mmCIF file of C-alpha atoms and ligand atoms in Angstrom:
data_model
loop_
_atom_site.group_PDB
_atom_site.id
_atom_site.type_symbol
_atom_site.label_atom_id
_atom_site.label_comp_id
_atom_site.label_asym_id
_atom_site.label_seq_id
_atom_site.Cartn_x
_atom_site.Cartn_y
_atom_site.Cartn_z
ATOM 1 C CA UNK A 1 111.980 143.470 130.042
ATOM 2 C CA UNK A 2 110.127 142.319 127.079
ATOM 3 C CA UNK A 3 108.072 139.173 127.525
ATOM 4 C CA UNK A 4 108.332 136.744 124.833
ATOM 5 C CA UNK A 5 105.219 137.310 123.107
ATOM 6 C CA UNK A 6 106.387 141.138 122.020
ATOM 7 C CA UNK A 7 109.591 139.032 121.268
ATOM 8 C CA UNK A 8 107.818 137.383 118.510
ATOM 9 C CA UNK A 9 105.440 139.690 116.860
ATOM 10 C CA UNK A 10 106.115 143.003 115.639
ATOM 11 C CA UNK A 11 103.635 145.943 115.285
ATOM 12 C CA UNK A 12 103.761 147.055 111.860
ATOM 13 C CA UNK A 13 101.096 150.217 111.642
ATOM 14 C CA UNK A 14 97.687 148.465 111.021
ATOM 15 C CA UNK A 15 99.195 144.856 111.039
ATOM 16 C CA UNK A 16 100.558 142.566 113.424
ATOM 17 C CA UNK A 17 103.578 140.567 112.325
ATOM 18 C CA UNK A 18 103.652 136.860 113.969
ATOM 19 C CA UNK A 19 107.535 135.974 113.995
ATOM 20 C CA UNK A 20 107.198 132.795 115.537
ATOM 21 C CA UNK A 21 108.148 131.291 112.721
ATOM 22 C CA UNK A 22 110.398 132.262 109.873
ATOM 23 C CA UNK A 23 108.416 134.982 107.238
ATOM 24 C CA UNK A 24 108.996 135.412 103.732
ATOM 25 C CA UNK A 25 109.264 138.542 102.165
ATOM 26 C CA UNK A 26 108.374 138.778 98.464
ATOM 27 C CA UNK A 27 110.968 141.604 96.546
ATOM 28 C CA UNK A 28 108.721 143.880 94.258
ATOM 29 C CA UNK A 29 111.080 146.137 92.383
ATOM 30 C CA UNK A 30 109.655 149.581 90.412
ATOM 31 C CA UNK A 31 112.753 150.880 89.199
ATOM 32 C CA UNK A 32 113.225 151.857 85.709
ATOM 33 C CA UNK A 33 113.865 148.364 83.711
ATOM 34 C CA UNK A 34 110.268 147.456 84.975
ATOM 35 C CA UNK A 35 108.764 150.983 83.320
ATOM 36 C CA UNK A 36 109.333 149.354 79.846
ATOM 37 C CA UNK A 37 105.512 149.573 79.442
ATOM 38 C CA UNK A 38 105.481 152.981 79.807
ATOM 39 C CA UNK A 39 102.127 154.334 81.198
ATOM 40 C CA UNK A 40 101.273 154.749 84.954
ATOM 41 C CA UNK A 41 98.817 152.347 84.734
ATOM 42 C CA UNK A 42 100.278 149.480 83.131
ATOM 43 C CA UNK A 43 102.971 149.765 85.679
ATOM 44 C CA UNK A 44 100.410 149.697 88.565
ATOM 45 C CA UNK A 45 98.569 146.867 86.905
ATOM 46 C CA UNK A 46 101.694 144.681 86.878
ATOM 47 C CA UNK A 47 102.554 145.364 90.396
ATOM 48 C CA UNK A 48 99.631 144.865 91.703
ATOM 49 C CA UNK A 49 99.362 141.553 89.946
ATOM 50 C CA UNK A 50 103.061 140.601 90.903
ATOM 51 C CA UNK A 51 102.517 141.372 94.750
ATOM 52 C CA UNK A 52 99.330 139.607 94.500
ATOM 53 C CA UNK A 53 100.708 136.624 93.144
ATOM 54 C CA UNK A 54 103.348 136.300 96.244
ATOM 55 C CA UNK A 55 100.888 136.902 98.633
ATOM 56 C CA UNK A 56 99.143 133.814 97.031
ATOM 57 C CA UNK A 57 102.215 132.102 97.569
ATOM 58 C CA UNK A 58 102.497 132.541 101.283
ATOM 59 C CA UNK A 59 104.268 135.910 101.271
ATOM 60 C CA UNK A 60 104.302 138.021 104.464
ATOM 61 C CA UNK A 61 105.539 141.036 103.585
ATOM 62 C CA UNK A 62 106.001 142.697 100.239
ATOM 63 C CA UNK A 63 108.890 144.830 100.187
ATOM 64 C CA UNK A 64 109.061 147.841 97.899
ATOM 65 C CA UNK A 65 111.913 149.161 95.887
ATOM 66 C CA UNK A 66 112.212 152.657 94.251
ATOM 67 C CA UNK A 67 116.346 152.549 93.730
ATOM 68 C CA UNK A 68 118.432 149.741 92.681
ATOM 69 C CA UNK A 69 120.970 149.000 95.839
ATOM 70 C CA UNK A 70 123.041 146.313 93.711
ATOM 71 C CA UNK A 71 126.311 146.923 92.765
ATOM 72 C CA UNK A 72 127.343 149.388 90.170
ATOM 73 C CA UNK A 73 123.709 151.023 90.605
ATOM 74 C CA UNK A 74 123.387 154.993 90.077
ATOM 75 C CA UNK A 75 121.236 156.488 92.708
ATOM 76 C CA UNK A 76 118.078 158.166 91.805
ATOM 77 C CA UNK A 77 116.764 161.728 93.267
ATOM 78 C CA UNK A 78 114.213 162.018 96.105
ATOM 79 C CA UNK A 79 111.385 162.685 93.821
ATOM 80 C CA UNK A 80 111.547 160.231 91.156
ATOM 81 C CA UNK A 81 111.996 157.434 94.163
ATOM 82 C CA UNK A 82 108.867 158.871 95.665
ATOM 83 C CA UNK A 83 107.078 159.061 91.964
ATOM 84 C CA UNK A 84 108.036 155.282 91.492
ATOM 85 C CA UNK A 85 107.222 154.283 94.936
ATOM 86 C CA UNK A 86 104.387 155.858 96.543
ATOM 87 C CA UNK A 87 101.932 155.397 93.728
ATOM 88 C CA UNK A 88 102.479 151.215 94.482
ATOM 89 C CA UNK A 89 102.121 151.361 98.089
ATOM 90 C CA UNK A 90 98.713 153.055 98.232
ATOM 91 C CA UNK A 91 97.505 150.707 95.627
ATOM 92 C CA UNK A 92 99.198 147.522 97.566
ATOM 93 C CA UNK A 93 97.493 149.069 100.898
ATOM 94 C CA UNK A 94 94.305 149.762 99.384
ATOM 95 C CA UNK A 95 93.810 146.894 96.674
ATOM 96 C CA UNK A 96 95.100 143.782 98.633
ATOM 97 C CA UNK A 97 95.888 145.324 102.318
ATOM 98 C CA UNK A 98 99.129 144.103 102.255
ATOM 99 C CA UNK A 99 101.474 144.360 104.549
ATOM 100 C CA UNK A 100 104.344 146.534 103.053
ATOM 101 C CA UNK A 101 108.077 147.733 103.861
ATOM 102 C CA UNK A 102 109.672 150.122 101.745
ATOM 103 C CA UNK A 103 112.885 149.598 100.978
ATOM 104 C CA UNK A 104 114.404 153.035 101.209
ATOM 105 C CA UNK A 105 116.835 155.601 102.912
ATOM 106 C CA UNK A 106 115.114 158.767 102.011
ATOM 107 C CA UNK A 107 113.777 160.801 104.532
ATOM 108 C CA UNK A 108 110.713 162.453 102.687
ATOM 109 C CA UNK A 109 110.155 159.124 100.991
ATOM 110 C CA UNK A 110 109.583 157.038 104.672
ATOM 111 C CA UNK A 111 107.397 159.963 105.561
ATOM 112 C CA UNK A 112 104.978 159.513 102.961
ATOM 113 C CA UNK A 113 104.751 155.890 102.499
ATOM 114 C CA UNK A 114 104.102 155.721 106.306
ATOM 115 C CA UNK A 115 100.972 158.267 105.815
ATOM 116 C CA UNK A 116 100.188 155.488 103.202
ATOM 117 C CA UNK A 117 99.720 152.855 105.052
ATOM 118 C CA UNK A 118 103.290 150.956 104.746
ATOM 119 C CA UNK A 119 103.770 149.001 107.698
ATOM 120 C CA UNK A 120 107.883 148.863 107.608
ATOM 121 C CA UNK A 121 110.821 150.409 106.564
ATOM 122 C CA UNK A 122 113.805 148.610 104.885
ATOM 123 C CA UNK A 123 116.885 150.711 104.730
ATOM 124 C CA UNK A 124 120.110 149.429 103.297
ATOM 125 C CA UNK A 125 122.168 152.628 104.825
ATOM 126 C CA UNK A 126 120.946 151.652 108.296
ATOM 127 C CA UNK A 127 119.140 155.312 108.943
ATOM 128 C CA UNK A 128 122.786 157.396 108.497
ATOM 129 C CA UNK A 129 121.274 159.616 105.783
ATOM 130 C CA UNK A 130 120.602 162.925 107.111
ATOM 131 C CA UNK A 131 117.345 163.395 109.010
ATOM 132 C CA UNK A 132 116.327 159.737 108.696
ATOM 133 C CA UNK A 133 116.777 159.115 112.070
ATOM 134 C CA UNK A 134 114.044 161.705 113.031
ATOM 135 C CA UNK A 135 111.858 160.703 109.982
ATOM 136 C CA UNK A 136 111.860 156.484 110.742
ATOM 137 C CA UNK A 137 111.407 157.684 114.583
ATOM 138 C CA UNK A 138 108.323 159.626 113.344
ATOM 139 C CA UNK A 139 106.592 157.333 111.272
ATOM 140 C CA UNK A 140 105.949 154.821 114.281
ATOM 141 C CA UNK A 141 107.218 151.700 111.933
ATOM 142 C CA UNK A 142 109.827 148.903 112.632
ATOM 143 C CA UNK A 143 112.822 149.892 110.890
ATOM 144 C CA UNK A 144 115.643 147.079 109.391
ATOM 145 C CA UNK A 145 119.077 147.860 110.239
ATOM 146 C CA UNK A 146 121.431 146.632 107.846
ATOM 147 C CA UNK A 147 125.303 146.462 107.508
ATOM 148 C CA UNK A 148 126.913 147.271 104.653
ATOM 149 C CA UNK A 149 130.840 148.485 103.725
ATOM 150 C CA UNK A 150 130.683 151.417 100.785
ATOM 151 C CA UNK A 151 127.859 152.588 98.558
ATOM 152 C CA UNK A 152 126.504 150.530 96.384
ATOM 153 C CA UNK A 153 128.280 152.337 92.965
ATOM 154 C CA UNK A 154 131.471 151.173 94.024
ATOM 155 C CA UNK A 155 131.256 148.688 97.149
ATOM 156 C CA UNK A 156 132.033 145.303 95.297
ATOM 157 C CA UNK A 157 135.509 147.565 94.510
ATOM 158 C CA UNK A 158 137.953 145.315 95.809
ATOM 159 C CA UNK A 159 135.697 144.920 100.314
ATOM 160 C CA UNK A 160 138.434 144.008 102.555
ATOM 161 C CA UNK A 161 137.948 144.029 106.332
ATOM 162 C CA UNK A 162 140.812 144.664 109.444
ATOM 163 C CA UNK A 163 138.765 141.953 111.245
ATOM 164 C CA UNK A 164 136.816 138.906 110.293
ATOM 165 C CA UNK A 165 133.509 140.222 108.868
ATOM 166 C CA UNK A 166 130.851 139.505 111.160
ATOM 167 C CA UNK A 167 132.982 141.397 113.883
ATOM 168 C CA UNK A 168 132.610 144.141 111.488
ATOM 169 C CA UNK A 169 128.867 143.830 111.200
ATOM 170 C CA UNK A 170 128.624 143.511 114.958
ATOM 171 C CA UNK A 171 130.516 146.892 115.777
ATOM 172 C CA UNK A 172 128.380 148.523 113.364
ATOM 173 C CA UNK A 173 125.061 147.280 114.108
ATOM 174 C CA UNK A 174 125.907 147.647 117.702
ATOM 175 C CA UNK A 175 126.662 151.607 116.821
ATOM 176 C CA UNK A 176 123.622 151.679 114.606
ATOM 177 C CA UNK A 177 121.602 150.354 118.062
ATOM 178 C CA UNK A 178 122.938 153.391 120.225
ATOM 179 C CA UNK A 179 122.538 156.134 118.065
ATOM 180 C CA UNK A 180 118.544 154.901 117.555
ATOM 181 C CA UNK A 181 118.799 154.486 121.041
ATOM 182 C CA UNK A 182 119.915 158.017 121.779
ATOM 183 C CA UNK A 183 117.404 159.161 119.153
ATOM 184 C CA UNK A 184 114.922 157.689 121.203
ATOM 185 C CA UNK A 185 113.868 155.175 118.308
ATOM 186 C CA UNK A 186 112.708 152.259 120.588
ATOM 187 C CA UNK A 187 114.674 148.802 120.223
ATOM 188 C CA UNK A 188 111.095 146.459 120.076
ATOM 189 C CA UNK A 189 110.801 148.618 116.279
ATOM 190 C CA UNK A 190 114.298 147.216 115.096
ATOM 191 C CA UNK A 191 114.843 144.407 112.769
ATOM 192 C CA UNK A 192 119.063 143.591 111.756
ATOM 193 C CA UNK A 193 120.245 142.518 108.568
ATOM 194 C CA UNK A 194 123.791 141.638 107.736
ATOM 195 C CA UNK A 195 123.849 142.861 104.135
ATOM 196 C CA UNK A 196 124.935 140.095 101.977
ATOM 197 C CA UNK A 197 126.792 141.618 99.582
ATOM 198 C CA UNK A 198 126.806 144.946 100.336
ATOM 199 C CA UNK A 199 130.564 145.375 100.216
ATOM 200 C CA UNK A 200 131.604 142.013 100.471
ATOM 201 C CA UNK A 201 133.535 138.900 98.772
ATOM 202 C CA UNK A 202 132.351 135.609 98.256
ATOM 203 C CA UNK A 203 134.120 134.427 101.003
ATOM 204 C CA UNK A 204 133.178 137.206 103.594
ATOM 205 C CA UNK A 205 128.971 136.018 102.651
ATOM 206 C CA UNK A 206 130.063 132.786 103.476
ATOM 207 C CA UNK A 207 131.650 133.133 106.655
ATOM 208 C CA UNK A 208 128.642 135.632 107.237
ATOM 209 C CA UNK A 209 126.048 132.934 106.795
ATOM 210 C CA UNK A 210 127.824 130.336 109.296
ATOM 211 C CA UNK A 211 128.256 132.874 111.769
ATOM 212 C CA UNK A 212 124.488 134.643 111.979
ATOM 213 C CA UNK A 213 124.968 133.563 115.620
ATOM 214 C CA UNK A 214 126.978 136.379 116.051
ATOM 215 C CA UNK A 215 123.600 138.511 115.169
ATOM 216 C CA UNK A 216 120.974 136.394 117.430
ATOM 217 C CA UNK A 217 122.986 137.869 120.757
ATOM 218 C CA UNK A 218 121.047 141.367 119.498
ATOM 219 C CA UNK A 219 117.668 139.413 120.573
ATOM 220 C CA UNK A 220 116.201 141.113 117.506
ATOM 221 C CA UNK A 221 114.410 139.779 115.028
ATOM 222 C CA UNK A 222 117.143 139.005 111.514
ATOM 223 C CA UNK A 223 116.238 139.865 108.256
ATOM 224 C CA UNK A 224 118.475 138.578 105.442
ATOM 225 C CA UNK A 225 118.437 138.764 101.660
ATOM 226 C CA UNK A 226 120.410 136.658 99.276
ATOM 227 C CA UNK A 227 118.133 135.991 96.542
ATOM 228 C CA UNK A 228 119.709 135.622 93.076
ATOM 229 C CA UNK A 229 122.658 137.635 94.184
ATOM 230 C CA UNK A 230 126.262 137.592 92.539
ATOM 231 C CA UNK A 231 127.893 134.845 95.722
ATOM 232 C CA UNK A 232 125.493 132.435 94.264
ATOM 233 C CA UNK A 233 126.530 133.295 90.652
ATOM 234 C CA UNK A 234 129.829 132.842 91.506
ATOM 235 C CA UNK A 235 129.938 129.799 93.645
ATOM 236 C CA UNK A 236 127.607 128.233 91.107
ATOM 237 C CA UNK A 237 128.464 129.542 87.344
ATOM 238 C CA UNK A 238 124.920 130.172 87.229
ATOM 239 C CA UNK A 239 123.301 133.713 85.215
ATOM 240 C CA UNK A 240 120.709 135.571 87.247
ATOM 241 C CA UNK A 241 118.024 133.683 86.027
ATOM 242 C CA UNK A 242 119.366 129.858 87.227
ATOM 243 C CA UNK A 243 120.188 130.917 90.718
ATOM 244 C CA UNK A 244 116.845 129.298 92.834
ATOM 245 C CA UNK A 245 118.004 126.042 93.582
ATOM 246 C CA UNK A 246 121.168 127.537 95.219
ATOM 247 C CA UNK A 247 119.151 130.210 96.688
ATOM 248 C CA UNK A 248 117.227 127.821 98.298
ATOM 249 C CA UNK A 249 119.978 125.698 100.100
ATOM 250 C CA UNK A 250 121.034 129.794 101.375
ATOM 251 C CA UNK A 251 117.130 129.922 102.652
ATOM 252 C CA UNK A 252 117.506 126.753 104.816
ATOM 253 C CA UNK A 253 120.875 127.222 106.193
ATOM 254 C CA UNK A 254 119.582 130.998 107.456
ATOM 255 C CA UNK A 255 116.675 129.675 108.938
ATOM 256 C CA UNK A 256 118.543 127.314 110.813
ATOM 257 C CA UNK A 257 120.603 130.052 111.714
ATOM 258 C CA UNK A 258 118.610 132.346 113.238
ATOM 259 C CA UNK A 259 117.244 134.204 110.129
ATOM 260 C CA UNK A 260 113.289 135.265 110.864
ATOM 261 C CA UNK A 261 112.315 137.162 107.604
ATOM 262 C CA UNK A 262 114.175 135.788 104.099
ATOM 263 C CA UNK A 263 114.018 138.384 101.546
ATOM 264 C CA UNK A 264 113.332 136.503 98.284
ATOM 265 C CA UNK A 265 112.406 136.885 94.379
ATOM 266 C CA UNK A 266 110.978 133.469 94.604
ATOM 267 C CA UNK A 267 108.343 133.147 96.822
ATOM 268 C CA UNK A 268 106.409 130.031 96.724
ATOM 269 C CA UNK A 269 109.679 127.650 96.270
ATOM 270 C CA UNK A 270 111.344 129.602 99.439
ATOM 271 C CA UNK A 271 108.008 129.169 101.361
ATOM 272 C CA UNK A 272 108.593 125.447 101.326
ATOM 273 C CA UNK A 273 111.998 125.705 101.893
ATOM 274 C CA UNK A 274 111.651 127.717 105.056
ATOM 275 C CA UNK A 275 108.239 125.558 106.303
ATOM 276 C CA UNK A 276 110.267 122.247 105.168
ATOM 277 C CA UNK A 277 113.481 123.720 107.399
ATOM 278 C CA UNK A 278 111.048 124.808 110.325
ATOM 279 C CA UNK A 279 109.346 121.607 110.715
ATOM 280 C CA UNK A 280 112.860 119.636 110.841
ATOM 281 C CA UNK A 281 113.936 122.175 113.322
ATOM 282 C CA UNK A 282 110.530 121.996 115.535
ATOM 283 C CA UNK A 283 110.462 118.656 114.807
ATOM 284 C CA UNK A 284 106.967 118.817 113.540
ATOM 285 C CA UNK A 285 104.708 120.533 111.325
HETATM 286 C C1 PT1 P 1 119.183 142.958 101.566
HETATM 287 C C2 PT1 P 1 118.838 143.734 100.412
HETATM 288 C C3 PT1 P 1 117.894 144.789 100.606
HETATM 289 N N1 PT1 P 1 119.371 143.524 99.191
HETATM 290 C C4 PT1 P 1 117.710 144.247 102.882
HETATM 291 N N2 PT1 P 1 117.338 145.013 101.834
HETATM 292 C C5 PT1 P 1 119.027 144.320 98.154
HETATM 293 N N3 PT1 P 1 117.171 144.472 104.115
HETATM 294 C C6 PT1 P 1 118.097 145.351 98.352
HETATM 295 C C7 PT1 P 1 124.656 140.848 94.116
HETATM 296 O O1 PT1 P 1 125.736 140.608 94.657
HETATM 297 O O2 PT1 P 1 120.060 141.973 101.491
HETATM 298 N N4 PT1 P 1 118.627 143.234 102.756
HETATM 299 N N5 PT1 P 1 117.539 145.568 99.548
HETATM 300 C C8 PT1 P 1 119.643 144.095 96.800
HETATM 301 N N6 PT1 P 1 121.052 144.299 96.835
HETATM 302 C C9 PT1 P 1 121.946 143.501 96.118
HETATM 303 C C10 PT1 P 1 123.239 143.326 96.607
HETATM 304 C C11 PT1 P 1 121.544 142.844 94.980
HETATM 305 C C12 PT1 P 1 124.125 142.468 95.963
HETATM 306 C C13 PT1 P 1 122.416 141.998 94.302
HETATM 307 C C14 PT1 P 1 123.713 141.790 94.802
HETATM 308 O O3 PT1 P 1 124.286 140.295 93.071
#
């Protein structure tokens, strides 16, 4: 049995993540639209600025992004993922030792970042791609488990579920769980995440956010990401770019659901979101 302290902080290669409290996770994206600048360096110089920036702001974690997992998004080949990614962890590692996840399902790619000094791995497809079950295992890392319905070309194509959703997430978290456990991948490395939308409505994020509770039963720490994303857009009639203050009422109802790592664009304003939500919920600062 795990004692409570193991509970609560998670190895992550040289760092030790405190989960005590809820974590933000600052998104740093290096697919193509953020190449406009062309040259290696510029690209490097940006990122390096960007993840800085959130770590100023009370960022955790900075999560790293070689393919585009939004709907509609083509996926990109092996080696232009590990071109775009690789080059940003080893300067995030070296230049700032940050603590970083990649957010990937690519065998090769967890592989290297891990030799790089990435301290997590965030995959979307919940380690189903072939031989990235043995490749997470290998690397040491926590791995994030997280559900989604479809791939992410065609999975806002009309989602529909047999059952209410976060049955659906359940069942496949809870088959995600025993094939890492048959692989041997140990259950203090796992982290769940209930995709929000990743093949799902409006309504079925909803629901998915009032019933997180579902999730905490797991005892493992849950990661959730809903920054800027379409439900907002929708609920709100707001573009892209007008979707914090919404995305902050999402922050504090996950935290008060259970959530221990919010994935975010927006660092600094969903720092004080989650500290202001914590401190009502701990009654105390
Ligand atoms: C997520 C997540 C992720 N989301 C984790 N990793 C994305 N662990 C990428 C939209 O509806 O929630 N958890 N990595 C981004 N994916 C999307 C999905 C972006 C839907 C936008 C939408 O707008």
């Amino acid at each position: 049995m795990m004692d409570n302290a193991s509970r609560t902080s998670l190895a992550c290669g040289r760092h030790r993540l405190d989960l005590s409290f809820p974590r933000v996770m600052g998104i740093l994206n290096v697919t193509p639209d953020s190449f406009s600048d062309g040259g290696r360096h510029l690209v490097l110089d940006d990122a390096l600025r960007h993840a800085g920036q959130m770590l100023a702001e009370g960022a955790a974690i900075i999560d790293i992004g070689g393919e585009s997992t939004r709907p509609g998004a083509d996926p990109v080949s092996p080696q232009q993922e590990l071109d775009r990614v690789a080059p940003v962890v080893e300067a995030l590692v070296r230049e700032l030792d940050a603590l970083v996840s990649v957010d990937t399902s690519n065998p090769d790619v967890m592989r290297e970042v891990a030799s790089l000094g990435a301290g997590m791995i965030n995959d979307v497809r919940a380690l189903e791609r072939e031989c990235a079950m043995e490749a997470a295992l290998g690397t040491g890392l926590p791995v994030c488990l997280m559900h989604r319905q479809g791939e992410p070309r065609d999975m806002q194509q009309a989602p529909r579920y047999d059952e209410p959703v976060e049955e659906a997430v359940v069942e496949f978290l809870e088959s995600r769980l025993a094939a890492c456990a048959a692989a041997g991948l140990r259950r203090e490395r796992l982290l769940l995440d209930p995709g929000f939308g990743f093949g799902k409505t409006v309504e079925h994020n909803l629901r998915l956010l009032n019933r997180m509770d579902r999730l905490e039963g797991f005892g493992l720490p849950l990661l959730v990401g809903m920054s800027r994303k379409s439900m907002i857009g929708k609920v709100l009639a707001r573009p892209v770019e007008e979707r914090l203050w919404g995305g902050l009422a999402m922050t504090a109802l996950a935290v008060d659901r259970g959530a221990r790592i919010l994935r975010v664009h927006d660092v600094g304003p969903n720092v004080d979101a989650v500290n202001m939500t914590w401190a009502v919920l701990k009654e105390g600062c």
